[in-house]
Amino acid sequence: MKLVLCEDYEEMSLKAAEETVNLTKANPHCVLGLATGSTPMGMYKILTRMYREGRADFSRVKTFNLDEYYPISQDNPQSYHSFMDKNLFSQINIKKENIHILDGMCKNAEEECKNFEQLIEKTGGIDLQILGIGTNGHIGFNEPGEYLIPQTHLTYLSQSTLNANSRFFKEGEEMPKQALTMGIGTILKAKKILLLAGGMSKRDIIKQLLGGEITTHIPASMLKVHKDVVLMCDRAAYPD
Ligand code: GLP
């Protein structure tokens, strides 16, 4: 795992955006794996700015999102569909048919996940996967546990994730207890992975990740077996 230490969140977001845009220039048909959460928001803002300034083109890019709550409707403001639309897709020239996000209202989750996996394969696989990290070490919604599931699947959210993400839901609004997520194997199949971590709240898990062993109790530690992973973090998240 290569480390890129950035001065602050702005620099981290800029470097991540530049890496993404460089890939779209080298390969306009590239396939991006995208993440939600507060971490990539700065990067998405910069991508939007670069597009407006004519420095980025997403017209042929395809995207697959990591995860989605379940059950949740696409137009729920807390859905990852809404998040991606608001923070990136509605701001750039990506084609609707090139965007793939798991359907939080699907009737048959198993089939939905299987089709998603097949579609990733059919497009040639993910060239660059953007990841954030949960304070408990989760990536996507692959929660710490005795075992991890390789493929895209329906899962229960851990108590720590429910606590961490409840801030996005209004009081009285029920937060989904389940989610559809790419599996660890799906993520590891990406050709390149960019793991972003910003802020003090991530320092402890980054310390465990850098120092520790590979364990299902820190799902992000599985990334250590991949040959092209960059951990990009700001000083606040970096344990020195
Ligand atoms: C969320 C998402 C992850 C995200 C992580 C960190 O629950 N499922 O994909 O990377 O938790 O979120 P944040 O960036 O807000 O800290």
CSV table of C-alpha atoms and ligand atoms in Angstrom, one decimal:
chain,number,residue,atom,x,y,z
A,1,MET,CA,0.0,0.0,0.0
A,2,LYS,CA,1.6,3.3,-1.2
A,3,LEU,CA,1.0,6.3,1.1
A,4,VAL,CA,0.4,9.8,-0.2
A,5,LEU,CA,0.4,12.2,2.7
A,6,CYS,CA,-1.4,15.5,2.1
A,7,GLU,CA,-1.2,18.7,4.1
A,8,ASP,CA,-5.0,19.0,4.4
A,9,TYR,CA,-8.4,17.9,3.1
A,10,GLU,CA,-8.2,20.3,0.2
A,11,GLU,CA,-4.9,19.0,-1.1
A,12,MET,CA,-6.1,15.4,-0.7
A,13,SER,CA,-9.3,16.2,-2.6
A,14,LEU,CA,-7.3,17.9,-5.4
A,15,LYS,CA,-4.8,15.1,-5.7
A,16,ALA,CA,-7.6,12.5,-5.9
A,17,ALA,CA,-9.5,14.6,-8.5
A,18,GLU,CA,-6.4,15.0,-10.6
A,19,GLU,CA,-5.7,11.3,-10.5
A,20,THR,CA,-9.2,10.6,-11.7
A,21,VAL,CA,-9.1,13.2,-14.5
A,22,ASN,CA,-5.7,11.9,-15.6
A,23,LEU,CA,-7.2,8.5,-16.0
A,24,THR,CA,-10.2,9.8,-18.0
A,25,LYS,CA,-7.7,11.6,-20.3
A,26,ALA,CA,-5.5,8.5,-20.8
A,27,ASN,CA,-8.6,6.3,-21.3
A,28,PRO,CA,-11.8,8.3,-22.0
A,29,HIS,CA,-13.8,5.0,-21.8
A,30,CYS,CA,-12.5,4.2,-18.3
A,31,VAL,CA,-14.7,2.6,-15.6
A,32,LEU,CA,-14.8,4.4,-12.2
A,33,GLY,CA,-15.9,2.8,-8.9
A,34,LEU,CA,-17.3,5.6,-6.8
A,35,ALA,CA,-17.9,6.1,-3.1
A,36,THR,CA,-20.3,8.3,-1.0
A,37,GLY,CA,-19.9,9.7,2.4
A,38,SER,CA,-18.3,13.0,3.5
A,39,THR,CA,-14.8,12.1,2.4
A,40,PRO,CA,-15.1,12.2,-1.4
A,41,MET,CA,-17.3,15.3,-1.4
A,42,GLY,CA,-14.3,17.7,-1.8
A,43,MET,CA,-13.0,15.6,-4.7
A,44,TYR,CA,-16.4,15.7,-6.4
A,45,LYS,CA,-16.5,19.5,-6.0
A,46,ILE,CA,-13.1,19.7,-7.8
A,47,LEU,CA,-14.2,17.3,-10.5
A,48,THR,CA,-17.2,19.5,-11.1
A,49,ARG,CA,-15.0,22.6,-11.3
A,50,MET,CA,-12.6,21.0,-13.7
A,51,TYR,CA,-15.5,20.0,-15.9
A,52,ARG,CA,-17.0,23.5,-15.9
A,53,GLU,CA,-13.5,24.9,-16.8
A,54,GLY,CA,-13.3,22.5,-19.7
A,55,ARG,CA,-10.5,20.5,-18.1
A,56,ALA,CA,-12.4,17.2,-17.7
A,57,ASP,CA,-14.8,15.2,-19.9
A,58,PHE,CA,-16.9,12.4,-18.6
A,59,SER,CA,-19.0,11.8,-21.7
A,60,ARG,CA,-17.7,8.2,-22.2
A,61,VAL,CA,-16.9,7.3,-18.6
A,62,LYS,CA,-18.8,4.5,-16.9
A,63,THR,CA,-19.4,4.4,-13.2
A,64,PHE,CA,-20.3,1.8,-10.6
A,65,ASN,CA,-21.1,2.9,-7.0
A,66,LEU,CA,-19.9,0.9,-4.1
A,67,ASP,CA,-23.1,0.6,-2.1
A,68,GLU,CA,-26.7,1.7,-1.4
A,69,TYR,CA,-28.9,1.5,1.7
A,70,TYR,CA,-31.7,-1.1,1.7
A,71,PRO,CA,-34.5,-0.5,1.6
A,72,ILE,CA,-34.5,3.1,0.3
A,73,SER,CA,-36.1,4.7,-2.7
A,74,GLN,CA,-33.8,6.5,-5.2
A,75,ASP,CA,-35.5,9.9,-4.6
A,76,ASN,CA,-35.0,9.7,-0.8
A,77,PRO,CA,-32.5,12.5,-0.1
A,78,GLN,CA,-30.5,10.1,2.0
A,79,SER,CA,-30.1,7.5,-0.7
A,80,TYR,CA,-26.8,7.2,-2.4
A,81,HIS,CA,-28.6,7.7,-5.7
A,82,SER,CA,-29.5,11.2,-4.5
A,83,PHE,CA,-26.1,11.8,-3.0
A,84,MET,CA,-24.3,11.0,-6.3
A,85,ASP,CA,-26.8,12.9,-8.4
A,86,LYS,CA,-26.5,16.1,-6.2
A,87,ASN,CA,-22.8,16.0,-5.6
A,88,LEU,CA,-21.5,14.8,-9.0
A,89,PHE,CA,-23.7,13.4,-11.7
A,90,SER,CA,-26.0,16.4,-12.2
A,91,GLN,CA,-23.0,18.7,-12.4
A,92,ILE,CA,-20.9,16.9,-15.1
A,93,ASN,CA,-21.5,15.5,-18.6
A,94,ILE,CA,-21.8,11.8,-17.7
A,95,LYS,CA,-24.5,9.9,-19.6
A,96,LYS,CA,-27.3,8.5,-17.4
A,97,GLU,CA,-27.0,5.1,-19.1
A,98,ASN,CA,-23.3,4.9,-18.0
A,99,ILE,CA,-24.2,5.3,-14.3
A,100,HIS,CA,-24.7,2.1,-12.2
A,101,ILE,CA,-26.0,2.2,-8.6
A,102,LEU,CA,-27.5,-0.7,-6.8
A,103,ASP,CA,-31.3,-0.4,-6.5
A,104,GLY,CA,-32.3,0.1,-2.9
A,105,MET,CA,-35.9,-0.9,-3.7
A,106,CYS,CA,-35.2,-4.0,-5.7
A,107,LYS,CA,-37.5,-7.0,-5.0
A,108,ASN,CA,-34.8,-9.6,-5.3
A,109,ALA,CA,-31.6,-8.5,-3.7
A,110,GLU,CA,-29.7,-11.6,-4.7
A,111,GLU,CA,-30.5,-11.1,-8.4
A,112,GLU,CA,-29.8,-7.4,-8.2
A,113,CYS,CA,-26.3,-8.1,-6.8
A,114,LYS,CA,-25.6,-10.9,-9.3
A,115,ASN,CA,-26.6,-8.6,-12.2
A,116,PHE,CA,-24.4,-5.8,-10.8
A,117,GLU,CA,-21.4,-8.1,-10.6
A,118,GLN,CA,-22.0,-9.3,-14.2
A,119,LEU,CA,-22.3,-5.8,-15.5
A,120,ILE,CA,-19.0,-4.8,-14.0
A,121,GLU,CA,-17.4,-7.8,-15.7
A,122,LYS,CA,-19.1,-7.0,-19.0
A,123,THR,CA,-17.8,-3.5,-19.0
A,124,GLY,CA,-14.2,-4.8,-18.6
A,125,GLY,CA,-13.9,-4.3,-14.8
A,126,ILE,CA,-13.3,-1.2,-12.7
A,127,ASP,CA,-10.1,0.8,-13.6
A,128,LEU,CA,-10.1,3.0,-10.6
A,129,GLN,CA,-12.0,2.4,-7.4
A,130,ILE,CA,-12.4,5.4,-5.0
A,131,LEU,CA,-12.9,4.3,-1.3
A,132,GLY,CA,-13.5,6.0,2.0
A,133,ILE,CA,-13.1,4.2,5.3
A,134,GLY,CA,-15.5,3.8,8.2
A,135,THR,CA,-14.1,4.5,11.7
A,136,ASN,CA,-14.5,0.8,12.3
A,137,GLY,CA,-12.5,-0.1,9.2
A,138,HIS,CA,-15.4,-0.9,6.8
A,139,ILE,CA,-15.1,-0.3,3.1
A,140,GLY,CA,-18.3,0.1,1.2
A,141,PHE,CA,-20.6,-1.6,3.7
A,142,ASN,CA,-18.3,-4.6,4.4
A,143,GLU,CA,-18.5,-4.5,8.1
A,144,PRO,CA,-15.9,-6.0,10.5
A,145,GLY,CA,-16.7,-9.6,11.5
A,146,GLU,CA,-15.6,-13.2,11.6
A,147,TYR,CA,-15.8,-13.5,7.8
A,148,LEU,CA,-16.2,-11.3,4.8
A,149,ILE,CA,-18.3,-11.9,1.7
A,150,PRO,CA,-16.4,-11.6,-1.6
A,151,GLN,CA,-19.3,-10.7,-4.0
A,152,THR,CA,-21.8,-7.9,-4.0
A,153,HIS,CA,-24.4,-8.7,-1.4
A,154,LEU,CA,-27.1,-7.6,1.0
A,155,THR,CA,-25.8,-7.0,4.5
A,156,TYR,CA,-26.7,-5.7,7.9
A,157,LEU,CA,-25.1,-2.5,9.1
A,158,SER,CA,-23.1,-2.7,12.3
A,159,GLN,CA,-24.1,-0.6,15.3
A,160,SER,CA,-21.1,1.6,14.9
A,161,THR,CA,-22.1,2.4,11.3
A,162,LEU,CA,-25.7,3.0,12.3
A,163,ASN,CA,-24.3,5.5,14.9
A,164,ALA,CA,-21.9,7.1,12.6
A,165,ASN,CA,-24.3,7.6,9.7
A,166,SER,CA,-27.4,8.5,11.7
A,167,ARG,CA,-26.2,12.1,11.5
A,168,PHE,CA,-27.4,12.2,7.9
A,169,PHE,CA,-31.0,11.2,8.8
A,170,LYS,CA,-33.4,13.7,10.3
A,171,GLU,CA,-34.8,13.1,13.7
A,172,GLY,CA,-37.8,10.7,13.6
A,173,GLU,CA,-36.7,9.5,10.2
A,174,GLU,CA,-35.9,5.8,10.2
A,175,MET,CA,-32.5,4.9,9.0
A,176,PRO,CA,-32.3,1.6,6.9
A,177,LYS,CA,-30.6,-1.2,8.9
A,178,GLN,CA,-29.4,-3.0,5.8
A,179,ALA,CA,-27.4,-2.1,2.6
A,180,LEU,CA,-26.4,-3.6,-0.7
A,181,THR,CA,-22.6,-3.4,-1.1
A,182,MET,CA,-19.8,-4.5,-3.4
A,183,GLY,CA,-18.0,-7.4,-1.7
A,184,ILE,CA,-14.3,-7.4,-0.7
A,185,GLY,CA,-13.6,-9.5,-3.8
A,186,THR,CA,-15.5,-7.1,-6.1
A,187,ILE,CA,-13.4,-4.2,-4.7
A,188,LEU,CA,-10.1,-6.1,-5.0
A,189,LYS,CA,-10.7,-6.8,-8.6
A,190,ALA,CA,-10.4,-3.1,-9.4
A,191,LYS,CA,-7.2,-2.4,-11.3
A,192,LYS,CA,-6.3,0.5,-9.0
A,193,ILE,CA,-7.7,1.5,-5.7
A,194,LEU,CA,-7.5,5.0,-4.0
A,195,LEU,CA,-8.4,4.9,-0.4
A,196,LEU,CA,-9.1,8.4,1.0
A,197,ALA,CA,-9.0,9.3,4.7
A,198,GLY,CA,-9.4,12.8,6.1
A,199,GLY,CA,-9.8,14.2,9.6
A,200,MET,CA,-9.0,13.3,13.2
A,201,SER,CA,-11.9,10.8,13.4
A,202,LYS,CA,-10.0,8.5,11.0
A,203,ARG,CA,-6.6,8.6,12.8
A,204,ASP,CA,-7.2,5.6,15.0
A,205,ILE,CA,-8.4,3.3,12.2
A,206,ILE,CA,-5.5,4.4,9.9
A,207,LYS,CA,-3.1,3.6,12.7
A,208,GLN,CA,-4.5,0.2,13.0
A,209,LEU,CA,-4.6,-0.3,9.3
A,210,LEU,CA,-0.9,0.7,8.8
A,211,GLY,CA,0.4,-1.1,11.8
A,212,GLY,CA,-1.7,-4.1,12.0
A,213,GLU,CA,-2.2,-7.4,10.3
A,214,ILE,CA,-4.7,-8.5,7.6
A,215,THR,CA,-7.9,-9.3,9.4
A,216,THR,CA,-11.6,-9.5,8.7
A,217,HIS,CA,-12.1,-7.4,11.8
A,218,ILE,CA,-10.6,-4.5,9.8
A,219,PRO,CA,-12.1,-5.0,6.3
A,220,ALA,CA,-9.8,-2.3,4.8
A,221,SER,CA,-6.8,-4.3,5.8
A,222,MET,CA,-7.7,-6.7,3.0
A,223,LEU,CA,-6.5,-4.0,0.6
A,224,LYS,CA,-3.0,-4.9,1.6
A,225,VAL,CA,-3.1,-7.9,-0.7
A,226,HIS,CA,-3.8,-5.7,-3.8
A,227,LYS,CA,-0.8,-4.6,-5.9
A,228,ASP,CA,-1.9,-1.1,-6.7
A,229,VAL,CA,-3.5,0.6,-3.7
A,230,VAL,CA,-2.8,4.2,-2.7
A,231,LEU,CA,-3.8,5.4,0.7
A,232,MET,CA,-4.2,9.2,0.4
A,233,CYS,CA,-4.7,10.9,3.7
A,234,ASP,CA,-4.4,14.3,5.3
A,235,ARG,CA,-2.2,15.2,8.3
A,236,ALA,CA,-5.2,15.0,10.6
A,237,ALA,CA,-5.9,11.4,9.7
A,238,TYR,CA,-2.2,10.4,9.7
A,239,PRO,CA,-0.9,8.9,13.0
A,240,ASP,CA,2.6,10.2,13.6
B,1,GLP,C1,-20.2,5.0,4.7
B,1,GLP,C2,-20.1,4.4,3.3
B,1,GLP,C3,-18.7,4.2,2.9
B,1,GLP,C4,-17.9,5.4,3.3
B,1,GLP,C5,-17.7,5.4,4.8
B,1,GLP,C6,-17.0,6.6,5.4
B,1,GLP,O1,-21.0,4.3,5.6
B,1,GLP,N1,-20.8,3.2,3.1
B,1,GLP,O2,-18.6,3.9,1.5
B,1,GLP,O3,-16.6,5.3,2.8
B,1,GLP,O4,-19.0,5.1,5.4
B,1,GLP,O5,-17.9,7.7,5.4
B,1,GLP,P1,-17.3,9.2,5.6
B,1,GLP,O6,-16.6,9.5,4.4
B,1,GLP,O7,-18.5,10.0,5.7
B,1,GLP,O8,-16.5,9.2,6.8
